[in-house]
GROMACS .gro file of C-alpha atoms in nm:
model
   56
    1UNK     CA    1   0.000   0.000   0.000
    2UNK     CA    2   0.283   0.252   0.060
    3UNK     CA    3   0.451   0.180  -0.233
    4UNK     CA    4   0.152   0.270  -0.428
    5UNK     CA    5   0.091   0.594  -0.233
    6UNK     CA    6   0.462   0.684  -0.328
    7UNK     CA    7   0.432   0.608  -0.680
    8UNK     CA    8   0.087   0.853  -0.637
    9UNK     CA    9   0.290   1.108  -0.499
   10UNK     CA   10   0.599   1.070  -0.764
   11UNK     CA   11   0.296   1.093  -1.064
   12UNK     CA   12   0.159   1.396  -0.862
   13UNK     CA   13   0.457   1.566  -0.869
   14UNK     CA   14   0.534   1.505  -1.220
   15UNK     CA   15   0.234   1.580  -1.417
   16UNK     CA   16   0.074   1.779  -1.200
   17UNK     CA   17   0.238   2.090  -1.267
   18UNK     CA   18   0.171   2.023  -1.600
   19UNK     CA   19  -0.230   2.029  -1.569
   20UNK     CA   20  -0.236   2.333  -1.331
   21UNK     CA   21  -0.067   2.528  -1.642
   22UNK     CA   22  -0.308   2.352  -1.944
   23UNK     CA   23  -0.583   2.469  -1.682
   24UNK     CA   24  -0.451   2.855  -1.704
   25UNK     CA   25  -0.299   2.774  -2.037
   26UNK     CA   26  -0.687   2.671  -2.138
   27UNK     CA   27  -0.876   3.000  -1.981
   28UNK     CA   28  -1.125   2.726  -1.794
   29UNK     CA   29  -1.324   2.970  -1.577
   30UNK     CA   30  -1.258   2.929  -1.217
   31UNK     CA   31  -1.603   2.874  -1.136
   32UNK     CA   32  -1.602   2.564  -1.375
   33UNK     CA   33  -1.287   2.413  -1.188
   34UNK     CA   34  -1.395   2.464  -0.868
   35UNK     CA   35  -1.733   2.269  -0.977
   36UNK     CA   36  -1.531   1.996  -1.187
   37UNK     CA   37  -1.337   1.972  -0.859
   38UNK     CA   38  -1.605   1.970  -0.566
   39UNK     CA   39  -1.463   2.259  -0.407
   40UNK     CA   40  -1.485   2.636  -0.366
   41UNK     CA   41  -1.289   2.882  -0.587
   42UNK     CA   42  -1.103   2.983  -0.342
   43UNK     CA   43  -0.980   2.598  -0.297
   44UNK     CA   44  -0.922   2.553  -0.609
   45UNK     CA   45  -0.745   2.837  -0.668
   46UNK     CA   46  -0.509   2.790  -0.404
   47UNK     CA   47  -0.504   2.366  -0.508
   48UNK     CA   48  -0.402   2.521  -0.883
   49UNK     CA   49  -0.157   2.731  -0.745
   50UNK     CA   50  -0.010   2.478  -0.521
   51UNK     CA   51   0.042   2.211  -0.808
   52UNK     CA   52   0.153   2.476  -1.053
   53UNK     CA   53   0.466   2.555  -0.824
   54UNK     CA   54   0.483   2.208  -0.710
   55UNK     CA   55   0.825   2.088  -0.853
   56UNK     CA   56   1.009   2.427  -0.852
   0.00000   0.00000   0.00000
């Protein structure tokens, strides 16, 4: 089970940066993301903005 949950994290890390900037890259309206996601905007900006800077 932990070895799964690291391989998670490792995929995380890699692509996610990726899909926080095809979301900005895109112009997806925050209120869309935050539905697509289950969350507030505020979340989801903050979840976008974590994964954008993730690997820097």
């Amino acid at each position: 089970m932990l070895k799964a949950a690291g391989k998670l994290e490792a995929l995380v890390a890699d692509y996610g940066p990726l899909a926080a900037r095809y979301i900005a890259g895109d112009s997806i309206p925050l209120p869309r993301v935050a539905e697509a996601l289950g969350t507030t905007e505020k979340a989801a900006s903050s979840r976008l903005t974590h994964y954008e800077y993730l690997n820097r």
